[in-house]
Amino acid sequence: MRRIALAAGLLLATACRTPLAPEPARTAERALVEVPAGELPAFEDDLDYAGLDDAIGRSATWLARLAAADPGRTFAYGKERVPIQKVQATLARFRDLALARPSPQALGEAVRREFRVFRSVGDGTGSVLFTGYYLPEVRGALARGGPYQTPLHRAPDNLVVVRAKDFPTQLENDLVGRVEAGRMVPYPTRAEIAGGAVDDRDALCFVDSPVDAFFLEIQGSGVIRLEDGTSRVVTFAGRNGHRYEALGAELARRGAITREQLSMQALRAWLAANPAERDALLARNPSYVFFRFADAATGSLGVPVTPDRTIAADARVFPKGGLAFAMTERPVDASGPAMRAFSRFVLDQDAGGAIRTSAHVDLYLGSGAYAENAAGRMKQPGRLYYLLLR
């Protein structure tokens, strides 16, 4: 959902937490370390396999496409470069094990026997910040009119993406911009796009709230509810290449909200209470997301994301499509502060423009009231492990 595809928690990430440690890994070689047998977790899945087969199948589909196009592709598991065929075999074998619905103890024993386990170094001590994201629903129309005045733009024809992997000796990250007079120049910022730098007449659709449109960008995908009762799914189609700036951090600097109070709900409340300052605050984030229509919410792999099974992680340091095991906490219900333990197998199927470290992972929570509220409040430390067939 997310190429910037940010979570609600990511909106606030740079302001809501004190860094867990000063040195998170920012390269694939340092991001994962193999775990000795005596330090392995229990591998108990608290969802009793729900959604797991779908999620594995979607990663397998993506890996099959990639292997057909690039059979020599490898993935970094720490210092090791692992052939794509080994990653495919990992998913196939684990899928066979899970389909048999073994007891948690039996599955844990099988994992310890048949798989190598790599732990994220996280913040340098193994701790990873877990946040959540969800599929929002907003009111909209396919043409501008009445309350529907805020455009969701499709990716412009002149948007150019230079992939870092195509220029490994020159670029660390992808470069986004447009070509003018034979030169690549930055694409317009959010404020410039709002001012007319991108023609509204070619917008994908229009929604009734600039705040809802902004949070739709944060999530990366959403449902546009039309007045005739039908709906359309929109999902990420590109971004303007500018650095994402957390608005929560700005409000904390101003003293408008304390760091302890920061959440998606708190930011929405501040924007509602200060309409005269709304547009100026939104414009402080120069990053902008473009959308396209889709059949379902999709992740950075181009396959549908699975509630409670898909994670978004730093694509530079973790193996995309890979099988992982997450241990953290999540909200008990849609409103209260209580948290409960969370441990399950997940698939690395999404990415986030604001997730640029081994110390942050985003869990896709699905749609509905619980998902929306939990995504705004989930900021919990935890552990993340990746599995690889022996």
mmCIF file of C-alpha atoms in Angstrom:
data_model
loop_
_atom_site.group_PDB
_atom_site.id
_atom_site.type_symbol
_atom_site.label_atom_id
_atom_site.label_comp_id
_atom_site.label_asym_id
_atom_site.label_seq_id
_atom_site.Cartn_x
_atom_site.Cartn_y
_atom_site.Cartn_z
ATOM 1 C CA MET A 1 0.000 0.000 0.000
ATOM 2 C CA ARG A 2 2.918 2.122 0.576
ATOM 3 C CA ARG A 3 5.926 3.084 -1.379
ATOM 4 C CA ILE A 4 5.822 6.138 0.779
ATOM 5 C CA ALA A 5 3.091 4.085 2.127
ATOM 6 C CA LEU A 6 3.341 5.239 5.587
ATOM 7 C CA ALA A 7 1.442 4.143 8.624
ATOM 8 C CA ALA A 8 -0.507 6.333 10.940
ATOM 9 C CA GLY A 9 2.177 5.627 13.478
ATOM 10 C CA LEU A 10 4.844 6.715 11.030
ATOM 11 C CA LEU A 11 3.199 10.080 10.757
ATOM 12 C CA LEU A 12 4.363 10.631 14.295
ATOM 13 C CA ALA A 13 7.322 8.319 14.461
ATOM 14 C CA THR A 14 10.046 10.879 14.591
ATOM 15 C CA ALA A 15 8.334 12.713 17.428
ATOM 16 C CA CYS A 16 6.520 10.069 19.438
ATOM 17 C CA ARG A 17 9.412 8.098 20.712
ATOM 18 C CA THR A 18 12.812 8.478 22.179
ATOM 19 C CA PRO A 19 15.184 6.474 19.968
ATOM 20 C CA LEU A 20 15.596 3.018 21.451
ATOM 21 C CA ALA A 21 19.337 3.118 20.724
ATOM 22 C CA PRO A 22 21.611 5.367 18.711
ATOM 23 C CA GLU A 23 22.740 2.918 16.028
ATOM 24 C CA PRO A 24 20.018 1.068 14.088
ATOM 25 C CA ALA A 25 21.252 -0.826 11.040
ATOM 26 C CA ARG A 26 20.896 0.999 7.741
ATOM 27 C CA THR A 27 22.585 -1.549 5.483
ATOM 28 C CA ALA A 28 21.473 -5.070 4.624
ATOM 29 C CA GLU A 29 24.746 -6.585 5.828
ATOM 30 C CA ARG A 30 24.181 -5.298 9.351
ATOM 31 C CA ALA A 31 20.400 -5.618 9.615
ATOM 32 C CA LEU A 32 20.076 -9.331 10.451
ATOM 33 C CA VAL A 33 22.135 -11.653 12.627
ATOM 34 C CA GLU A 34 21.657 -15.405 12.924
ATOM 35 C CA VAL A 35 20.186 -16.543 16.219
ATOM 36 C CA PRO A 36 21.835 -19.423 18.125
ATOM 37 C CA ALA A 37 19.587 -22.385 18.893
ATOM 38 C CA GLY A 38 19.495 -21.544 22.592
ATOM 39 C CA GLU A 39 18.087 -18.049 21.959
ATOM 40 C CA LEU A 40 15.176 -18.885 19.652
ATOM 41 C CA PRO A 41 11.619 -17.716 20.529
ATOM 42 C CA ALA A 42 8.736 -20.138 21.030
ATOM 43 C CA PHE A 43 7.204 -19.452 17.565
ATOM 44 C CA GLU A 44 3.631 -19.538 18.879
ATOM 45 C CA ASP A 45 1.171 -18.031 16.398
ATOM 46 C CA ASP A 46 -1.621 -16.247 18.268
ATOM 47 C CA LEU A 47 -3.932 -16.174 15.224
ATOM 48 C CA ASP A 48 -4.042 -19.952 14.860
ATOM 49 C CA TYR A 49 -2.957 -19.722 11.196
ATOM 50 C CA ALA A 50 -5.792 -17.387 10.115
ATOM 51 C CA GLY A 51 -4.836 -15.558 6.902
ATOM 52 C CA LEU A 52 -1.408 -17.159 6.815
ATOM 53 C CA ASP A 53 -1.954 -19.280 3.706
ATOM 54 C CA ASP A 54 -3.213 -16.266 1.739
ATOM 55 C CA ALA A 55 -0.246 -14.163 2.793
ATOM 56 C CA ILE A 56 2.288 -16.875 1.939
ATOM 57 C CA GLY A 57 0.623 -17.445 -1.417
ATOM 58 C CA ARG A 58 0.867 -13.751 -2.281
ATOM 59 C CA SER A 59 4.590 -13.632 -1.498
ATOM 60 C CA ALA A 60 5.053 -16.840 -3.481
ATOM 61 C CA THR A 61 3.285 -15.266 -6.468
ATOM 62 C CA TRP A 62 5.579 -12.253 -6.377
ATOM 63 C CA LEU A 63 8.713 -14.372 -5.991
ATOM 64 C CA ALA A 64 7.676 -16.563 -8.915
ATOM 65 C CA ARG A 65 7.295 -13.504 -11.137
ATOM 66 C CA LEU A 66 10.633 -12.163 -10.020
ATOM 67 C CA ALA A 67 12.420 -15.503 -10.480
ATOM 68 C CA ALA A 68 11.063 -15.791 -14.022
ATOM 69 C CA ALA A 69 12.354 -12.331 -14.897
ATOM 70 C CA ASP A 70 15.601 -12.481 -12.903
ATOM 71 C CA PRO A 71 16.555 -16.077 -11.947
ATOM 72 C CA GLY A 72 19.889 -14.932 -10.565
ATOM 73 C CA ARG A 73 18.324 -12.576 -8.031
ATOM 74 C CA THR A 74 19.603 -12.814 -4.470
ATOM 75 C CA PHE A 75 18.407 -11.449 -1.135
ATOM 76 C CA ALA A 76 20.423 -10.301 1.850
ATOM 77 C CA TYR A 77 20.010 -12.247 5.070
ATOM 78 C CA GLY A 78 22.552 -10.313 7.054
ATOM 79 C CA LYS A 79 25.965 -10.879 5.496
ATOM 80 C CA GLU A 80 24.720 -13.720 3.279
ATOM 81 C CA ARG A 81 23.361 -13.366 -0.239
ATOM 82 C CA VAL A 82 20.632 -15.977 -0.627
ATOM 83 C CA PRO A 83 19.366 -17.143 -4.065
ATOM 84 C CA ILE A 84 15.727 -16.408 -4.786
ATOM 85 C CA GLN A 85 15.102 -20.129 -5.182
ATOM 86 C CA LYS A 86 16.034 -20.676 -1.531
ATOM 87 C CA VAL A 87 13.543 -18.007 -0.448
ATOM 88 C CA GLN A 88 10.880 -19.703 -2.561
ATOM 89 C CA ALA A 89 11.715 -23.067 -0.994
ATOM 90 C CA THR A 90 11.453 -21.490 2.463
ATOM 91 C CA LEU A 91 7.890 -20.352 1.803
ATOM 92 C CA ALA A 92 6.899 -23.654 0.169
ATOM 93 C CA ARG A 93 8.168 -25.776 3.048
ATOM 94 C CA PHE A 94 6.686 -23.567 5.743
ATOM 95 C CA ARG A 95 3.363 -23.503 3.879
ATOM 96 C CA ASP A 96 3.302 -27.305 3.883
ATOM 97 C CA LEU A 97 3.957 -27.327 7.624
ATOM 98 C CA ALA A 98 1.295 -24.724 8.391
ATOM 99 C CA LEU A 99 -1.362 -26.353 6.212
ATOM 100 C CA ALA A 100 -1.146 -29.432 8.423
ATOM 101 C CA ARG A 101 -2.287 -27.236 11.349
ATOM 102 C CA PRO A 102 0.155 -28.692 13.880
ATOM 103 C CA SER A 103 0.090 -27.761 17.539
ATOM 104 C CA PRO A 104 2.108 -24.643 18.424
ATOM 105 C CA GLN A 105 4.695 -26.845 20.095
ATOM 106 C CA ALA A 106 5.020 -29.129 17.055
ATOM 107 C CA LEU A 107 5.339 -26.182 14.667
ATOM 108 C CA GLY A 108 7.953 -24.555 16.873
ATOM 109 C CA GLU A 109 9.971 -27.757 16.927
ATOM 110 C CA ALA A 110 9.746 -28.055 13.136
ATOM 111 C CA VAL A 111 10.902 -24.484 12.673
ATOM 112 C CA ARG A 112 13.866 -24.959 14.981
ATOM 113 C CA ARG A 113 14.775 -28.194 13.208
ATOM 114 C CA GLU A 114 14.350 -27.146 9.573
ATOM 115 C CA PHE A 115 14.945 -23.405 9.443
ATOM 116 C CA ARG A 116 17.694 -20.961 10.216
ATOM 117 C CA VAL A 117 16.501 -17.884 12.110
ATOM 118 C CA PHE A 118 17.826 -14.341 11.725
ATOM 119 C CA ARG A 119 16.958 -11.565 14.176
ATOM 120 C CA SER A 120 16.701 -7.900 13.269
ATOM 121 C CA VAL A 121 19.369 -5.904 15.066
ATOM 122 C CA GLY A 122 16.682 -3.240 15.419
ATOM 123 C CA ASP A 123 17.980 -0.304 17.383
ATOM 124 C CA GLY A 124 21.275 -2.045 18.032
ATOM 125 C CA THR A 125 19.980 -4.091 20.944
ATOM 126 C CA GLY A 126 17.427 -6.130 18.967
ATOM 127 C CA SER A 127 14.462 -3.945 19.900
ATOM 128 C CA VAL A 128 12.174 -2.929 17.007
ATOM 129 C CA LEU A 129 9.417 -0.309 17.124
ATOM 130 C CA PHE A 130 6.111 -1.742 15.841
ATOM 131 C CA THR A 131 3.465 0.616 14.513
ATOM 132 C CA GLY A 132 0.256 -0.100 12.597
ATOM 133 C CA TYR A 133 -1.455 1.028 9.423
ATOM 134 C CA TYR A 134 -4.934 0.427 8.051
ATOM 135 C CA LEU A 135 -7.271 0.838 5.063
ATOM 136 C CA PRO A 136 -9.257 4.064 5.542
ATOM 137 C CA GLU A 137 -12.612 4.880 3.959
ATOM 138 C CA VAL A 138 -13.328 8.409 2.737
ATOM 139 C CA ARG A 139 -16.201 10.072 0.908
ATOM 140 C CA GLY A 140 -15.505 11.067 -2.670
ATOM 141 C CA ALA A 141 -16.608 11.595 -6.249
ATOM 142 C CA LEU A 142 -15.099 10.928 -9.650
ATOM 143 C CA ALA A 143 -15.608 14.573 -10.671
ATOM 144 C CA ARG A 144 -15.169 17.791 -8.720
ATOM 145 C CA GLY A 145 -18.378 19.246 -7.352
ATOM 146 C CA GLY A 146 -20.184 20.153 -4.136
ATOM 147 C CA PRO A 147 -18.134 19.140 -1.082
ATOM 148 C CA TYR A 148 -15.695 17.119 -3.206
ATOM 149 C CA GLN A 149 -12.963 19.668 -3.855
ATOM 150 C CA THR A 150 -9.726 17.972 -2.772
ATOM 151 C CA PRO A 151 -8.077 16.053 -5.624
ATOM 152 C CA LEU A 152 -6.314 12.728 -5.399
ATOM 153 C CA HIS A 153 -3.840 12.931 -8.254
ATOM 154 C CA ARG A 154 -2.840 10.091 -10.514
ATOM 155 C CA ALA A 155 0.889 9.716 -11.254
ATOM 156 C CA PRO A 156 1.762 12.400 -13.831
ATOM 157 C CA ASP A 157 3.215 11.356 -17.184
ATOM 158 C CA ASN A 158 6.311 13.468 -16.595
ATOM 159 C CA LEU A 159 7.191 11.805 -13.270
ATOM 160 C CA VAL A 160 10.589 10.122 -13.628
ATOM 161 C CA VAL A 161 12.014 7.539 -11.217
ATOM 162 C CA VAL A 162 15.716 6.673 -11.407
ATOM 163 C CA ARG A 163 16.241 3.421 -9.514
ATOM 164 C CA ALA A 164 19.261 3.249 -7.268
ATOM 165 C CA LYS A 165 19.804 -0.421 -8.132
ATOM 166 C CA ASP A 166 20.366 0.595 -11.767
ATOM 167 C CA PHE A 167 23.135 2.990 -10.667
ATOM 168 C CA PRO A 168 24.744 1.181 -7.702
ATOM 169 C CA THR A 169 27.963 3.212 -7.785
ATOM 170 C CA GLN A 170 26.189 6.571 -7.985
ATOM 171 C CA LEU A 171 22.956 6.400 -5.996
ATOM 172 C CA GLU A 172 22.089 5.165 -2.517
ATOM 173 C CA ASN A 173 18.342 5.775 -2.882
ATOM 174 C CA ASP A 174 15.930 6.115 -5.798
ATOM 175 C CA LEU A 175 15.818 9.546 -7.389
ATOM 176 C CA VAL A 176 12.437 11.054 -8.304
ATOM 177 C CA GLY A 177 11.864 14.154 -10.395
ATOM 178 C CA ARG A 178 11.077 15.365 -13.904
ATOM 179 C CA VAL A 179 13.118 16.391 -16.944
ATOM 180 C CA GLU A 180 13.317 20.034 -17.951
ATOM 181 C CA ALA A 181 15.584 21.249 -20.762
ATOM 182 C CA GLY A 182 17.495 17.985 -20.675
ATOM 183 C CA ARG A 183 18.099 18.092 -16.913
ATOM 184 C CA MET A 184 16.492 16.108 -14.132
ATOM 185 C CA VAL A 185 14.992 18.497 -11.589
ATOM 186 C CA PRO A 186 13.003 17.950 -8.364
ATOM 187 C CA TYR A 187 9.290 17.353 -8.711
ATOM 188 C CA PRO A 188 6.979 19.997 -7.176
ATOM 189 C CA THR A 189 6.413 19.850 -3.433
ATOM 190 C CA ARG A 190 3.069 19.286 -1.718
ATOM 191 C CA ALA A 191 2.543 23.046 -1.401
ATOM 192 C CA GLU A 192 3.357 23.583 -5.080
ATOM 193 C CA ILE A 193 1.022 20.780 -6.147
ATOM 194 C CA ALA A 194 -1.762 22.315 -4.045
ATOM 195 C CA GLY A 195 -1.013 25.616 -5.763
ATOM 196 C CA GLY A 196 -1.617 24.190 -9.224
ATOM 197 C CA ALA A 197 1.732 22.674 -10.280
ATOM 198 C CA VAL A 198 -0.211 19.501 -11.208
ATOM 199 C CA ASP A 199 -3.390 20.001 -13.241
ATOM 200 C CA ASP A 200 -6.495 19.141 -11.183
ATOM 201 C CA ARG A 201 -8.393 18.359 -14.377
ATOM 202 C CA ASP A 202 -6.495 15.095 -14.635
ATOM 203 C CA ALA A 203 -7.151 14.079 -11.016
ATOM 204 C CA LEU A 204 -8.124 10.490 -10.298
ATOM 205 C CA CYS A 205 -11.018 11.571 -8.058
ATOM 206 C CA PHE A 206 -11.972 14.165 -5.446
ATOM 207 C CA VAL A 207 -12.680 13.791 -1.718
ATOM 208 C CA ASP A 208 -14.483 16.032 0.745
ATOM 209 C CA SER A 209 -11.655 16.656 3.204
ATOM 210 C CA PRO A 210 -8.007 17.660 2.737
ATOM 211 C CA VAL A 211 -7.262 16.067 6.112
ATOM 212 C CA ASP A 212 -8.758 12.753 5.005
ATOM 213 C CA ALA A 213 -6.777 13.007 1.772
ATOM 214 C CA PHE A 214 -3.587 13.560 3.760
ATOM 215 C CA PHE A 215 -4.207 10.561 5.994
ATOM 216 C CA LEU A 216 -5.045 8.501 2.924
ATOM 217 C CA GLU A 217 -1.537 9.273 1.702
ATOM 218 C CA ILE A 218 -0.148 8.191 5.053
ATOM 219 C CA GLN A 219 -1.852 4.806 4.716
ATOM 220 C CA GLY A 220 -1.011 4.388 1.042
ATOM 221 C CA SER A 221 -4.368 2.836 0.058
ATOM 222 C CA GLY A 222 -8.006 3.434 0.859
ATOM 223 C CA VAL A 223 -11.632 3.064 -0.158
ATOM 224 C CA ILE A 224 -13.429 5.955 -1.852
ATOM 225 C CA ARG A 225 -17.124 5.745 -0.951
ATOM 226 C CA LEU A 226 -19.200 7.315 -3.754
ATOM 227 C CA GLU A 227 -22.621 8.912 -3.306
ATOM 228 C CA ASP A 228 -24.385 6.188 -5.294
ATOM 229 C CA GLY A 229 -23.287 3.640 -2.687
ATOM 230 C CA THR A 230 -20.533 2.096 -4.783
ATOM 231 C CA SER A 231 -16.873 2.311 -3.891
ATOM 232 C CA ARG A 232 -13.455 2.276 -5.519
ATOM 233 C CA VAL A 233 -10.154 1.204 -4.015
ATOM 234 C CA VAL A 234 -7.243 3.576 -4.548
ATOM 235 C CA THR A 235 -3.671 2.568 -3.936
ATOM 236 C CA PHE A 236 -0.180 3.980 -4.216
ATOM 237 C CA ALA A 237 1.025 4.905 -7.712
ATOM 238 C CA GLY A 238 4.110 6.980 -6.935
ATOM 239 C CA ARG A 239 5.422 9.882 -4.939
ATOM 240 C CA ASN A 240 7.039 13.194 -5.696
ATOM 241 C CA GLY A 241 10.381 12.205 -4.182
ATOM 242 C CA HIS A 242 10.570 14.801 -1.428
ATOM 243 C CA ARG A 243 11.505 13.790 2.093
ATOM 244 C CA TYR A 244 8.630 12.979 4.409
ATOM 245 C CA GLU A 245 8.361 15.393 7.342
ATOM 246 C CA ALA A 246 6.399 14.269 10.406
ATOM 247 C CA LEU A 247 3.730 16.783 11.373
ATOM 248 C CA GLY A 248 3.607 15.404 14.889
ATOM 249 C CA ALA A 249 7.220 16.430 15.337
ATOM 250 C CA GLU A 250 6.354 19.966 14.282
ATOM 251 C CA LEU A 251 3.461 20.222 16.753
ATOM 252 C CA ALA A 252 5.689 18.866 19.495
ATOM 253 C CA ARG A 253 8.321 21.502 18.694
ATOM 254 C CA ARG A 254 5.647 24.174 18.976
ATOM 255 C CA GLY A 255 4.433 22.773 22.269
ATOM 256 C CA ALA A 256 0.936 22.320 20.813
ATOM 257 C CA ILE A 257 0.930 18.623 21.736
ATOM 258 C CA THR A 258 3.239 16.857 24.107
ATOM 259 C CA ARG A 259 5.249 13.926 22.847
ATOM 260 C CA GLU A 260 3.374 11.674 25.245
ATOM 261 C CA GLN A 261 0.019 12.737 23.771
ATOM 262 C CA LEU A 262 0.973 12.302 20.125
ATOM 263 C CA SER A 263 -1.191 9.925 18.103
ATOM 264 C CA MET A 264 -3.132 9.979 14.868
ATOM 265 C CA GLN A 265 -6.249 10.848 16.848
ATOM 266 C CA ALA A 266 -4.497 13.745 18.592
ATOM 267 C CA LEU A 267 -3.234 15.147 15.309
ATOM 268 C CA ARG A 268 -6.692 14.923 13.746
ATOM 269 C CA ALA A 269 -8.165 16.681 16.779
ATOM 270 C CA TRP A 270 -5.611 19.502 16.530
ATOM 271 C CA LEU A 271 -6.302 19.996 12.820
ATOM 272 C CA ALA A 272 -10.056 20.095 13.472
ATOM 273 C CA ALA A 273 -9.620 22.622 16.280
ATOM 274 C CA ASN A 274 -7.293 24.871 14.252
ATOM 275 C CA PRO A 275 -8.777 25.086 10.733
ATOM 276 C CA ALA A 276 -7.037 28.372 9.962
ATOM 277 C CA GLU A 277 -3.648 26.699 10.430
ATOM 278 C CA ARG A 278 -4.556 23.400 8.745
ATOM 279 C CA ASP A 279 -3.265 24.038 5.224
ATOM 280 C CA ALA A 280 -0.025 25.621 6.398
ATOM 281 C CA LEU A 281 0.711 22.674 8.666
ATOM 282 C CA LEU A 282 -0.043 20.106 5.955
ATOM 283 C CA ALA A 283 2.197 22.014 3.551
ATOM 284 C CA ARG A 284 5.150 21.602 5.923
ATOM 285 C CA ASN A 285 5.383 18.025 4.693
ATOM 286 C CA PRO A 286 6.730 18.390 1.118
ATOM 287 C CA SER A 287 6.179 14.713 0.286
ATOM 288 C CA TYR A 288 3.137 13.889 -1.845
ATOM 289 C CA VAL A 289 1.605 10.550 -2.894
ATOM 290 C CA PHE A 290 -0.065 9.792 -6.225
ATOM 291 C CA PHE A 291 -2.785 7.153 -6.551
ATOM 292 C CA ARG A 292 -4.356 4.709 -8.993
ATOM 293 C CA PHE A 293 -7.509 2.618 -8.920
ATOM 294 C CA ALA A 294 -7.066 -1.033 -7.948
ATOM 295 C CA ASP A 295 -9.111 -4.129 -7.197
ATOM 296 C CA ALA A 296 -7.665 -4.414 -3.692
ATOM 297 C CA ALA A 297 -5.189 -2.722 -1.386
ATOM 298 C CA THR A 298 -1.752 -3.769 -2.556
ATOM 299 C CA GLY A 299 1.696 -3.532 -1.052
ATOM 300 C CA SER A 300 5.036 -2.629 -2.554
ATOM 301 C CA LEU A 301 5.273 -6.093 -4.138
ATOM 302 C CA GLY A 302 2.176 -5.424 -6.224
ATOM 303 C CA VAL A 303 0.155 -8.148 -4.482
ATOM 304 C CA PRO A 304 -2.734 -7.696 -2.029
ATOM 305 C CA VAL A 305 -1.826 -7.137 1.604
ATOM 306 C CA THR A 306 -3.254 -9.406 4.292
ATOM 307 C CA PRO A 307 -4.622 -8.003 7.572
ATOM 308 C CA ASP A 308 -2.527 -9.013 10.587
ATOM 309 C CA ARG A 309 -0.065 -10.873 8.322
ATOM 310 C CA THR A 310 1.576 -8.207 6.146
ATOM 311 C CA ILE A 311 4.364 -6.030 7.470
ATOM 312 C CA ALA A 312 6.001 -2.984 5.911
ATOM 313 C CA ALA A 313 9.739 -2.798 6.517
ATOM 314 C CA ASP A 314 12.816 -1.104 5.111
ATOM 315 C CA ALA A 315 13.226 -2.597 1.629
ATOM 316 C CA ARG A 316 16.924 -1.689 1.629
ATOM 317 C CA VAL A 317 17.852 -3.945 4.527
ATOM 318 C CA PHE A 318 15.284 -6.765 4.809
ATOM 319 C CA PRO A 319 14.401 -9.508 2.261
ATOM 320 C CA LYS A 320 11.156 -8.523 0.533
ATOM 321 C CA GLY A 321 8.581 -11.262 0.289
ATOM 322 C CA GLY A 322 10.305 -13.128 3.098
ATOM 323 C CA LEU A 323 8.765 -15.078 5.958
ATOM 324 C CA ALA A 324 9.186 -13.475 9.377
ATOM 325 C CA PHE A 325 8.028 -13.879 12.960
ATOM 326 C CA ALA A 326 6.952 -10.835 14.982
ATOM 327 C CA MET A 327 6.658 -10.450 18.748
ATOM 328 C CA THR A 328 5.269 -7.254 20.243
ATOM 329 C CA GLU A 329 2.032 -5.827 21.717
ATOM 330 C CA ARG A 330 -1.084 -4.354 20.139
ATOM 331 C CA PRO A 331 -4.183 -2.530 21.436
ATOM 332 C CA VAL A 332 -6.814 -4.756 23.015
ATOM 333 C CA ASP A 333 -9.759 -2.833 21.593
ATOM 334 C CA ALA A 334 -10.652 0.234 19.548
ATOM 335 C CA SER A 335 -10.521 2.795 22.319
ATOM 336 C CA GLY A 336 -8.833 1.777 25.545
ATOM 337 C CA PRO A 337 -5.138 2.106 26.379
ATOM 338 C CA ALA A 338 -4.670 -1.569 27.249
ATOM 339 C CA MET A 339 -2.253 -3.648 25.200
ATOM 340 C CA ARG A 340 -2.015 -7.394 24.733
ATOM 341 C CA ALA A 341 0.816 -9.686 23.685
ATOM 342 C CA PHE A 342 1.165 -10.335 19.971
ATOM 343 C CA SER A 343 3.220 -13.074 18.309
ATOM 344 C CA ARG A 344 2.735 -14.489 14.838
ATOM 345 C CA PHE A 345 4.238 -15.362 11.485
ATOM 346 C CA VAL A 346 4.118 -12.479 9.017
ATOM 347 C CA LEU A 347 5.228 -11.740 5.465
ATOM 348 C CA ASP A 348 7.410 -8.806 4.434
ATOM 349 C CA GLN A 349 5.203 -7.450 1.634
ATOM 350 C CA ASP A 350 5.209 -3.691 1.944
ATOM 351 C CA ALA A 351 7.545 -0.749 2.358
ATOM 352 C CA GLY A 352 7.430 2.734 3.811
ATOM 353 C CA GLY A 353 9.067 5.944 2.763
ATOM 354 C CA ALA A 354 9.471 6.876 6.428
ATOM 355 C CA ILE A 355 10.730 3.416 7.400
ATOM 356 C CA ARG A 356 14.420 3.843 6.712
ATOM 357 C CA THR A 357 15.919 1.707 9.440
ATOM 358 C CA SER A 358 16.019 -1.802 10.872
ATOM 359 C CA ALA A 359 14.456 -0.423 14.051
ATOM 360 C CA HIS A 360 10.925 0.161 12.714
ATOM 361 C CA VAL A 361 8.261 -2.166 11.297
ATOM 362 C CA ASP A 362 4.647 -1.458 10.368
ATOM 363 C CA LEU A 363 1.848 -4.030 10.717
ATOM 364 C CA TYR A 364 -1.155 -3.909 8.372
ATOM 365 C CA LEU A 365 -4.279 -4.037 10.545
ATOM 366 C CA GLY A 366 -6.982 -4.127 7.858
ATOM 367 C CA SER A 367 -10.051 -1.867 7.897
ATOM 368 C CA GLY A 368 -12.771 -0.811 10.307
ATOM 369 C CA ALA A 369 -12.982 1.026 13.624
ATOM 370 C CA TYR A 370 -10.532 -1.191 15.474
ATOM 371 C CA ALA A 371 -7.921 -0.989 12.720
ATOM 372 C CA GLU A 372 -8.174 2.803 12.489
ATOM 373 C CA ASN A 373 -7.916 3.407 16.210
ATOM 374 C CA ALA A 374 -5.278 0.767 16.834
ATOM 375 C CA ALA A 375 -3.132 2.087 14.000
ATOM 376 C CA GLY A 376 -3.136 5.501 15.623
ATOM 377 C CA ARG A 377 -2.074 4.159 19.030
ATOM 378 C CA MET A 378 0.242 1.256 18.248
ATOM 379 C CA LYS A 379 3.835 2.231 19.054
ATOM 380 C CA GLN A 380 5.259 -0.774 20.873
ATOM 381 C CA PRO A 381 8.745 -2.266 21.128
ATOM 382 C CA GLY A 382 9.213 -5.855 20.012
ATOM 383 C CA ARG A 383 11.371 -8.373 18.172
ATOM 384 C CA LEU A 384 11.460 -9.399 14.514
ATOM 385 C CA TYR A 385 12.907 -12.626 13.100
ATOM 386 C CA TYR A 386 13.313 -13.849 9.503
ATOM 387 C CA LEU A 387 13.238 -17.551 8.633
ATOM 388 C CA LEU A 388 15.325 -19.337 5.996
ATOM 389 C CA LEU A 389 15.177 -23.042 5.105
ATOM 390 C CA ARG A 390 18.335 -24.916 6.021
#
